[in-house]
Coordinates of N, CA, C and O in Angstrom, one line a residue:
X1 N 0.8 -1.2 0.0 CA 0.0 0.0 0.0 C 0.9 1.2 0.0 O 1.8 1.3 0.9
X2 N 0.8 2.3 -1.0 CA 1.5 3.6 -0.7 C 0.4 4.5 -0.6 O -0.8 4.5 -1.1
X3 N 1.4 5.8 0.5 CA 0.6 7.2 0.5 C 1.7 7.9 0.3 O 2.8 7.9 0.6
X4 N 0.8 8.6 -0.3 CA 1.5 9.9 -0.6 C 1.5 10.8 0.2 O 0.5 11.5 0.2
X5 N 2.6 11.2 1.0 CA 2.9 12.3 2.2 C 3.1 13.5 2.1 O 2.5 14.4 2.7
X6 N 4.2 13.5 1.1 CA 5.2 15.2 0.3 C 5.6 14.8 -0.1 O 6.1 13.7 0.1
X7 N 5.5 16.0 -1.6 CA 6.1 16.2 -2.9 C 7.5 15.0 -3.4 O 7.5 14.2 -4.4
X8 N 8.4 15.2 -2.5 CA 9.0 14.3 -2.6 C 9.2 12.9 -2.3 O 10.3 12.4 -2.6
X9 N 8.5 12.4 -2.1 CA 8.5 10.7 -1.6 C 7.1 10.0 -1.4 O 6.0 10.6 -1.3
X10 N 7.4 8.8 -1.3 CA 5.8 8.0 -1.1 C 6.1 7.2 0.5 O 7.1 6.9 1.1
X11 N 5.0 7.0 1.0 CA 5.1 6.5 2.7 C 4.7 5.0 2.1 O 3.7 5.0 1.4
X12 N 5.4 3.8 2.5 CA 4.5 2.7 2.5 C 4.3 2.2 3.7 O 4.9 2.7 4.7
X13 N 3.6 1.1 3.7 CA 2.7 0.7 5.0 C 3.2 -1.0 4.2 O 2.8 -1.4 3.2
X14 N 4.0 -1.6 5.2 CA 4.5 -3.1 5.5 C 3.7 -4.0 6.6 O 3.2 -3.2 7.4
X15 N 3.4 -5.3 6.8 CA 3.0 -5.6 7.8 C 3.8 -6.9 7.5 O 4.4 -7.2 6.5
X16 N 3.7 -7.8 9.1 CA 4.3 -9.3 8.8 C 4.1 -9.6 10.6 O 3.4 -9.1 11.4
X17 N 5.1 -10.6 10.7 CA 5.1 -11.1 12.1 C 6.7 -10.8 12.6 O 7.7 -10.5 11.9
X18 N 6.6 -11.0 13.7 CA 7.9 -11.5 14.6 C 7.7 -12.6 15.5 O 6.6 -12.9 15.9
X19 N 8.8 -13.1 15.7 CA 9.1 -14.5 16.9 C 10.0 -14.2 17.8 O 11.1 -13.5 17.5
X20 N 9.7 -14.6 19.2 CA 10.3 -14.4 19.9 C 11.5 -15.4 19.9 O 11.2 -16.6 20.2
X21 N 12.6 -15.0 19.7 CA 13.6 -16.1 19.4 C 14.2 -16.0 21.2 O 13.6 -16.8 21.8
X22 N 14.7 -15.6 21.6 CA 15.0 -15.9 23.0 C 14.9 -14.3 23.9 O 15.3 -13.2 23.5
X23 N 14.4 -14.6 25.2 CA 14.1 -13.6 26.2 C 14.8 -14.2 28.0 O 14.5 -15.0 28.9
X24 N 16.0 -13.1 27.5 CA 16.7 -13.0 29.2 C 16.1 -12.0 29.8 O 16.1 -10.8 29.5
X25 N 15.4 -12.6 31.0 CA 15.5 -11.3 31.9 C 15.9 -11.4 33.2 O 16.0 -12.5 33.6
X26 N 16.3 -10.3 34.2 CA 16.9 -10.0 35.3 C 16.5 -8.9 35.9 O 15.9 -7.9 35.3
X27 N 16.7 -9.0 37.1 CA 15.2 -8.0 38.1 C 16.7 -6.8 38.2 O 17.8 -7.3 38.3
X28 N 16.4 -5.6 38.2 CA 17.7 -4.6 38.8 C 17.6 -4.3 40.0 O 18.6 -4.4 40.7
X29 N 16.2 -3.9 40.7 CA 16.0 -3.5 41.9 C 15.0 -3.5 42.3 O 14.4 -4.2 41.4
X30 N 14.0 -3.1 43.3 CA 14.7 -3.6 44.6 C 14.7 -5.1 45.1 O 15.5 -5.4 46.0
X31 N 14.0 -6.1 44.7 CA 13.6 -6.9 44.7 C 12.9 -7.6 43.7 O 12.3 -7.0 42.9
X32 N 13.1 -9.3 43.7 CA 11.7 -10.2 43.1 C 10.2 -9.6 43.2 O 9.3 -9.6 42.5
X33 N 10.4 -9.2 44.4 CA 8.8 -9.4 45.1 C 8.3 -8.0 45.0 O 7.1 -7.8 44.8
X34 N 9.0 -7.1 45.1 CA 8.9 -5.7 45.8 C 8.3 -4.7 44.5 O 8.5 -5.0 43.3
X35 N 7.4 -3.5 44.8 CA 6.8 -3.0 43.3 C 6.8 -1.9 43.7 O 5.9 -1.9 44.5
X36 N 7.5 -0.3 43.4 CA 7.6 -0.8 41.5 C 9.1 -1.5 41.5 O 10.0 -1.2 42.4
X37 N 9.3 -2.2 40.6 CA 10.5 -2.9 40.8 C 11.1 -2.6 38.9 O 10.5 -2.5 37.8
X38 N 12.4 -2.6 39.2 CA 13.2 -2.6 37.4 C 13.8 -3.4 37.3 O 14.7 -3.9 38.0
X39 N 13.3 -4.0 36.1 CA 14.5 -4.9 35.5 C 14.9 -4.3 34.3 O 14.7 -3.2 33.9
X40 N 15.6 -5.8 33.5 CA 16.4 -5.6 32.3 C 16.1 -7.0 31.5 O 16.2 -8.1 32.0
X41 N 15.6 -6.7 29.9 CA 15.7 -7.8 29.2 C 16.6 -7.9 28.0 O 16.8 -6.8 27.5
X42 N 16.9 -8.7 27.5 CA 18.0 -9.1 26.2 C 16.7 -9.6 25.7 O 16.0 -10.1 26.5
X43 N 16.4 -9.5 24.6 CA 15.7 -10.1 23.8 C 16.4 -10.5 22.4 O 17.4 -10.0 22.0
X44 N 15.6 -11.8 21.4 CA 16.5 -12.0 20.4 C 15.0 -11.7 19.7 O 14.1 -11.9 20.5
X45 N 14.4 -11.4 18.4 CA 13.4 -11.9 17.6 C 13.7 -12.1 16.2 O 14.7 -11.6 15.7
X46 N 12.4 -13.1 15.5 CA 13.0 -12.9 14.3 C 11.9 -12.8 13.6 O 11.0 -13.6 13.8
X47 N 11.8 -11.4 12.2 CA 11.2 -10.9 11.6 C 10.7 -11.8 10.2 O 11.5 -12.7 9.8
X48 N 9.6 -11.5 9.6 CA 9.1 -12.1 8.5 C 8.2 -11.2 8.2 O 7.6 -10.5 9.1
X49 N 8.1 -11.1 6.5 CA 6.4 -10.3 5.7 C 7.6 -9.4 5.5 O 8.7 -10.0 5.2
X50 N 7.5 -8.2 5.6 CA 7.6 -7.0 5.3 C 9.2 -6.9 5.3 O 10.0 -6.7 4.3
X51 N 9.6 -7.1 6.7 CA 10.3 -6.9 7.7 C 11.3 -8.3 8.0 O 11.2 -9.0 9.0
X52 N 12.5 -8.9 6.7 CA 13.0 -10.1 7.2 C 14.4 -10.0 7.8 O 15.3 -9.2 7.4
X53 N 14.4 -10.7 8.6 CA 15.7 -10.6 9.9 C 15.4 -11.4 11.1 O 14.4 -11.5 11.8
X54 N 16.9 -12.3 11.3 CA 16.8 -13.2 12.3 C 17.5 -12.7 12.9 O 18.4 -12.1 12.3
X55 N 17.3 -12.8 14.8 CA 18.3 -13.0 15.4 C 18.5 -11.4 15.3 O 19.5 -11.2 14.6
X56 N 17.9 -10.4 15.6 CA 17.8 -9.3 15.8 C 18.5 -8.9 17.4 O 18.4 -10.0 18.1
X57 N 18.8 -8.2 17.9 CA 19.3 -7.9 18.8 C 18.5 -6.5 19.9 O 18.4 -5.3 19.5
X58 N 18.2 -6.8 20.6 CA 16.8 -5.8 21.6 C 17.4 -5.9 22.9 O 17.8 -7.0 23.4
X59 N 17.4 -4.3 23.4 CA 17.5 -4.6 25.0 C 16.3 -4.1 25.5 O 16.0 -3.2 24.8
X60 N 15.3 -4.3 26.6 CA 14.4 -3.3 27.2 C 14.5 -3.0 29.3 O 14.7 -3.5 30.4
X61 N 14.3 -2.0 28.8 CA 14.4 -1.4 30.6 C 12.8 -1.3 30.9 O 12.0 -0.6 30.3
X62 N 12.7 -2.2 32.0 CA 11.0 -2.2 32.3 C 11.0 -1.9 33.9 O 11.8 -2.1 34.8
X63 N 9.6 -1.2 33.8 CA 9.6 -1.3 35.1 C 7.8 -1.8 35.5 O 6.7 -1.4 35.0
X64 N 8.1 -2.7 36.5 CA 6.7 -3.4 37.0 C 6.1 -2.8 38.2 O 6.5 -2.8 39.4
X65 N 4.8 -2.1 37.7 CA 4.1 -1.3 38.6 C 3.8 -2.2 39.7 O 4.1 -1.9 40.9
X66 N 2.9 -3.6 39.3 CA 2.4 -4.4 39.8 C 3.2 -5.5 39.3 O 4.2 -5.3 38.6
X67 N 2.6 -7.1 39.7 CA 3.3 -7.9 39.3 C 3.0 -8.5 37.9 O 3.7 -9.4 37.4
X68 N 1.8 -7.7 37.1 CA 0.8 -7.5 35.7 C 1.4 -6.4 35.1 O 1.7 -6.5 34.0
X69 N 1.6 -5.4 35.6 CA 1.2 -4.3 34.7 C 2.5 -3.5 34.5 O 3.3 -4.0 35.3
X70 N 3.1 -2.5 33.9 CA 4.1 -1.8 34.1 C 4.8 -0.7 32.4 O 3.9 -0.9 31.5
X71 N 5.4 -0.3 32.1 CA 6.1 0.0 31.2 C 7.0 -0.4 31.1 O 7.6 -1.0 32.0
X72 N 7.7 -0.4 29.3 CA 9.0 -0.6 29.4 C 9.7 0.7 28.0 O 9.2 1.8 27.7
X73 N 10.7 0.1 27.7 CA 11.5 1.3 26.8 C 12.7 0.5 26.2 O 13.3 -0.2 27.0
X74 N 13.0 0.6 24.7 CA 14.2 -0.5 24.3 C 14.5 0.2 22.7 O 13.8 0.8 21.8
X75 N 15.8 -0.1 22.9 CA 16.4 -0.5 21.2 C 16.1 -1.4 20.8 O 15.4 -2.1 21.6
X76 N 16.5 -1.8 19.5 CA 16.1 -2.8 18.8 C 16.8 -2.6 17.1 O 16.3 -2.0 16.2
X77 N 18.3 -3.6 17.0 CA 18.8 -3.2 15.8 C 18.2 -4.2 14.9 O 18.1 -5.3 15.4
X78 N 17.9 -4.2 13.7 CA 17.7 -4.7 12.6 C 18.1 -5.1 11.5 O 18.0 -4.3 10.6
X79 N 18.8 -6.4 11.4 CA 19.6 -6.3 10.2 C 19.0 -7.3 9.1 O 19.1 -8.4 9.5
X80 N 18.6 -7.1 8.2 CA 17.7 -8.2 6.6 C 17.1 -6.8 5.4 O 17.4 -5.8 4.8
X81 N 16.1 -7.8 5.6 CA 15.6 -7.1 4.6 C 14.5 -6.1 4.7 O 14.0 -6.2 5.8
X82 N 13.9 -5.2 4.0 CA 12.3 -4.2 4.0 C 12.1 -4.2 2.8 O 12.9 -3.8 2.0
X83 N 11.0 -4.7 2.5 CA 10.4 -5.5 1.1 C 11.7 -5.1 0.3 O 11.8 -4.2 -0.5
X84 N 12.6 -6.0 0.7 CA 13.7 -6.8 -0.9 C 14.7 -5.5 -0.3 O 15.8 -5.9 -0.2
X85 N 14.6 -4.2 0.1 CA 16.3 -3.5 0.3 C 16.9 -4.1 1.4 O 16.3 -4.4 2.4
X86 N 18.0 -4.3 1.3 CA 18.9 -4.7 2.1 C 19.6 -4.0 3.5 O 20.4 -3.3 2.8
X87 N 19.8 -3.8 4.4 CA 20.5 -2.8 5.0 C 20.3 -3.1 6.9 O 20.1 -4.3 7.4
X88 N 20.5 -2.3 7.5 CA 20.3 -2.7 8.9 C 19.7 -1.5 9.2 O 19.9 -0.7 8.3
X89 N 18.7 -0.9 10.4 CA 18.1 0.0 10.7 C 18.0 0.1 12.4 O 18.0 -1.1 12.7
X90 N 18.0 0.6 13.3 CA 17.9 1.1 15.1 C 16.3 1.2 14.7 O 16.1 1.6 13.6
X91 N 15.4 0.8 15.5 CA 14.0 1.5 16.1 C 14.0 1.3 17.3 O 14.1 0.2 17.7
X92 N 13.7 2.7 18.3 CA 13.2 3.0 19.4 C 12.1 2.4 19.8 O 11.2 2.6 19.0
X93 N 11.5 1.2 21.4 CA 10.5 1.2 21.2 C 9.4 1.8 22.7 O 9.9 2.3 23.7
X94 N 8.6 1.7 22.7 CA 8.0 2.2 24.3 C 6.7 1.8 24.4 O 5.9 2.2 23.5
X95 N 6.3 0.9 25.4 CA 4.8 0.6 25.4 C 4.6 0.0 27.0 O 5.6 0.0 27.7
X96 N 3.7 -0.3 27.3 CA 3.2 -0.8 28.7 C 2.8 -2.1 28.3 O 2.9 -2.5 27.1
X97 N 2.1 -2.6 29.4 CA 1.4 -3.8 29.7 C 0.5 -3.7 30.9 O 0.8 -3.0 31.9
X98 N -0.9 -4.8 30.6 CA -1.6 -4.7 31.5 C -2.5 -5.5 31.5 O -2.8 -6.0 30.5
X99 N -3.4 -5.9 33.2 CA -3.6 -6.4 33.9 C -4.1 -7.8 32.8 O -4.0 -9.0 32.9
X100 N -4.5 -7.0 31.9 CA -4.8 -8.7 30.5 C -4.0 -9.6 30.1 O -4.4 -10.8 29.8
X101 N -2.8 -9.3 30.0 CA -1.7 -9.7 29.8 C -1.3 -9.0 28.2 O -0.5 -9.7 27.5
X102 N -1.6 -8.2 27.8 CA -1.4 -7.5 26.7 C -0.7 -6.6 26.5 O -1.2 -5.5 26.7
X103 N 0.6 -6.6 26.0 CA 1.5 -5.8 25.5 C 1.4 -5.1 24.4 O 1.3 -5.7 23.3
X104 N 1.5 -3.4 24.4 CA 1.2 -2.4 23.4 C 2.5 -1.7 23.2 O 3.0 -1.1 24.2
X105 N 3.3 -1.7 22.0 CA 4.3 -1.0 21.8 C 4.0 -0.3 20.5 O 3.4 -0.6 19.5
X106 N 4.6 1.1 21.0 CA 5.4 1.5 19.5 C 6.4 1.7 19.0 O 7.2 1.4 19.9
X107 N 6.9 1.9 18.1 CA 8.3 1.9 17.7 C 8.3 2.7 16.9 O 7.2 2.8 16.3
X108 N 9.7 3.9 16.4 CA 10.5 4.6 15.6 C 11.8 4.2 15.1 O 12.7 3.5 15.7
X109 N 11.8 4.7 14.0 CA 13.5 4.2 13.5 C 14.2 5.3 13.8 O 13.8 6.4 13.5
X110 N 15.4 5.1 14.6 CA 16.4 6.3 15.2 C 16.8 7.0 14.1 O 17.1 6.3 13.2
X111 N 16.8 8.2 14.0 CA 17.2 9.0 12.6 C 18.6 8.8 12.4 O 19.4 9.2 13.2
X112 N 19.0 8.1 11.3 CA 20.2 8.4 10.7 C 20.7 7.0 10.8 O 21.8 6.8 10.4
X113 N 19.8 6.0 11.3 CA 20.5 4.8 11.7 C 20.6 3.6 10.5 O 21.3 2.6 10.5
X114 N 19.3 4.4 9.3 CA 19.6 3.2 8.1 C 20.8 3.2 7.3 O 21.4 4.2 6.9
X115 N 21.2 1.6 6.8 CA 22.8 1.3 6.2 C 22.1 0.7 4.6 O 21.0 0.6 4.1
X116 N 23.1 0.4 4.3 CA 23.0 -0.3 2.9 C 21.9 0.6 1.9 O 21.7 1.8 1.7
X117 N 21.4 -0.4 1.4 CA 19.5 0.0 0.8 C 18.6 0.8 1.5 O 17.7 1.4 1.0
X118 N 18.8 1.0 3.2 CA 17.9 1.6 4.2 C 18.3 2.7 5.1 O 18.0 3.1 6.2
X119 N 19.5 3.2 3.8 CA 20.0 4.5 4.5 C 19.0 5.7 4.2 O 18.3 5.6 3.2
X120 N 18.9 6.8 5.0 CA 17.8 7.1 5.0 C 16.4 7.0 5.3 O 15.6 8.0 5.5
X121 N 16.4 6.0 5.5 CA 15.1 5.2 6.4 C 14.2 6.5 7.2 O 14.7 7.5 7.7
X122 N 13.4 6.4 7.2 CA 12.3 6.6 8.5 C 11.0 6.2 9.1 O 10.6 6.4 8.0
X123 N 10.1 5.8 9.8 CA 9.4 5.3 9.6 C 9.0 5.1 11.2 O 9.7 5.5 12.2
X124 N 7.7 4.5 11.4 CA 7.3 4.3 12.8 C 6.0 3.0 12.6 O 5.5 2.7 11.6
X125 N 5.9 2.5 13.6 CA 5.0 1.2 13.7 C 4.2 0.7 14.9 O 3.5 1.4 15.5
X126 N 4.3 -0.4 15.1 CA 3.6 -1.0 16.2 C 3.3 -2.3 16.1 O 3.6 -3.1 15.2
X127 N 2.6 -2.7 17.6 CA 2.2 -4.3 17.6 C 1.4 -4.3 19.1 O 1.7 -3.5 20.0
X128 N 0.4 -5.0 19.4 CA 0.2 -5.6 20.2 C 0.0 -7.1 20.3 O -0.8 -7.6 19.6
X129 N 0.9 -8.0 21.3 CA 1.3 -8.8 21.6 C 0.3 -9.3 22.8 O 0.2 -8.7 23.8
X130 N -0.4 -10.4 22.5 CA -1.1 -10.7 24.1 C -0.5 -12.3 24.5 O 0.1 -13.2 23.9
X131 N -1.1 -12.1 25.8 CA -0.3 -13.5 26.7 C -0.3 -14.6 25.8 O -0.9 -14.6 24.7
X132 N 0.5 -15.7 26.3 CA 1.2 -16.9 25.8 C 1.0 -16.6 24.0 O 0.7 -17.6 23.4
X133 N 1.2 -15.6 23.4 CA 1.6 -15.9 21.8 C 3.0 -15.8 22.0 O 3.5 -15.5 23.1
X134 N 3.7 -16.2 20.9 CA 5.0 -16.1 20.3 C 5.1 -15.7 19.2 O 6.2 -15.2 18.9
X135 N 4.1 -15.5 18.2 CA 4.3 -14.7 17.3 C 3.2 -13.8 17.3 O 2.0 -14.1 17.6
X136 N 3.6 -12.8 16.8 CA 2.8 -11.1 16.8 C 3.0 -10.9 15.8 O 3.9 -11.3 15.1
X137 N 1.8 -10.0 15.5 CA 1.9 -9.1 14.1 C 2.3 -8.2 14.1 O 2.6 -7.9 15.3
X138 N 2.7 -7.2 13.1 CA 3.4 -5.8 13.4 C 3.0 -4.9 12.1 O 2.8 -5.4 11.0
X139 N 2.9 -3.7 12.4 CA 2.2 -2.7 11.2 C 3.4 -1.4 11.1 O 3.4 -0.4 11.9
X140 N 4.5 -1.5 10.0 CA 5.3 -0.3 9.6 C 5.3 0.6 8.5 O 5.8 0.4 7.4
X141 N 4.7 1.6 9.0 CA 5.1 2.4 7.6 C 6.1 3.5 8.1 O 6.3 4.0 9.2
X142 N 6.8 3.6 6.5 CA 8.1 4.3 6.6 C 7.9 4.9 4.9 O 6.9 4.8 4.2
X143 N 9.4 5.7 4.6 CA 10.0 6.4 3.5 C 11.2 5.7 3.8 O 11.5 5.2 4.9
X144 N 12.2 5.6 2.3 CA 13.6 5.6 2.3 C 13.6 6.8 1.6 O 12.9 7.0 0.6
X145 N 14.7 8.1 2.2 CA 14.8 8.9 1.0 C 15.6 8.8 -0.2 O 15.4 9.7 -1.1

């Protein structure tokens, strides 16, 4: 699907999945038990549809309001493909979770972070993720200039 944004360029709109390929986490403070409490996760995922890349590399800083619910905040580097260009790209991401077990993020590509085919890059997205899936859908649209 394209739109047309400004004069110069077209915005397309990508969709596909991701897999959770492996999730470390570790509590920072104050406690297992204790709320609000911070941790830290390593995440690995791996992209398909739009968006191909394995073994992607994510860190996220969460913090747990409750033992359900909380925010978090993460990078997330990207290296494959965006329909067929080649290149690697950073997206910022930020979302909460809550008492459902449903996870809402969005994400941005850090400016200046696209390589190869995806220099230039920009673009912003999303996903919500709910309890026990492993794979999620994800909705990006972007420009390469």
């Amino acid at each position: 699907m394209f739109e047309r944004t400004h004069p110069c360029g077209t915005r397309t709109t990508t969709t596909g999945h991701f897999t959770f390929a492996d999730w470390q986490e570790r509590v920072i403070g104050p406690g297992e038990d204790a709320n609000p409490r911070l941790a830290h996760a390593s995440v690995r995922n791996t992209f398909s549809g739009g968006i191909e890349a394995a073994g992607t590399i994510c860190e996220y800083s969460i913090v747990y309001v409750t033992q359900k619910t909380g925010s978090f905040a993460g990078m997330e580097l990207i290296t494959g493909r965006l329909d067929g260009r080649e290149g690697s790209f950073a997206v910022e991401e930020r979302g909460w979770f809550g008492e459902d077990g449903a996870v809402h993020c969005t994400f941005e590509v850090v400016p200046g972070s696209g390589s190869g085919e995806l220099a230039g890059l920009r673009g912003k997205g999303g996903f919500t993720a709910h309890h026990g899936e492993t794979t999620v859908a994800y909705r990006f649209e972007y420009e390469v200039e």
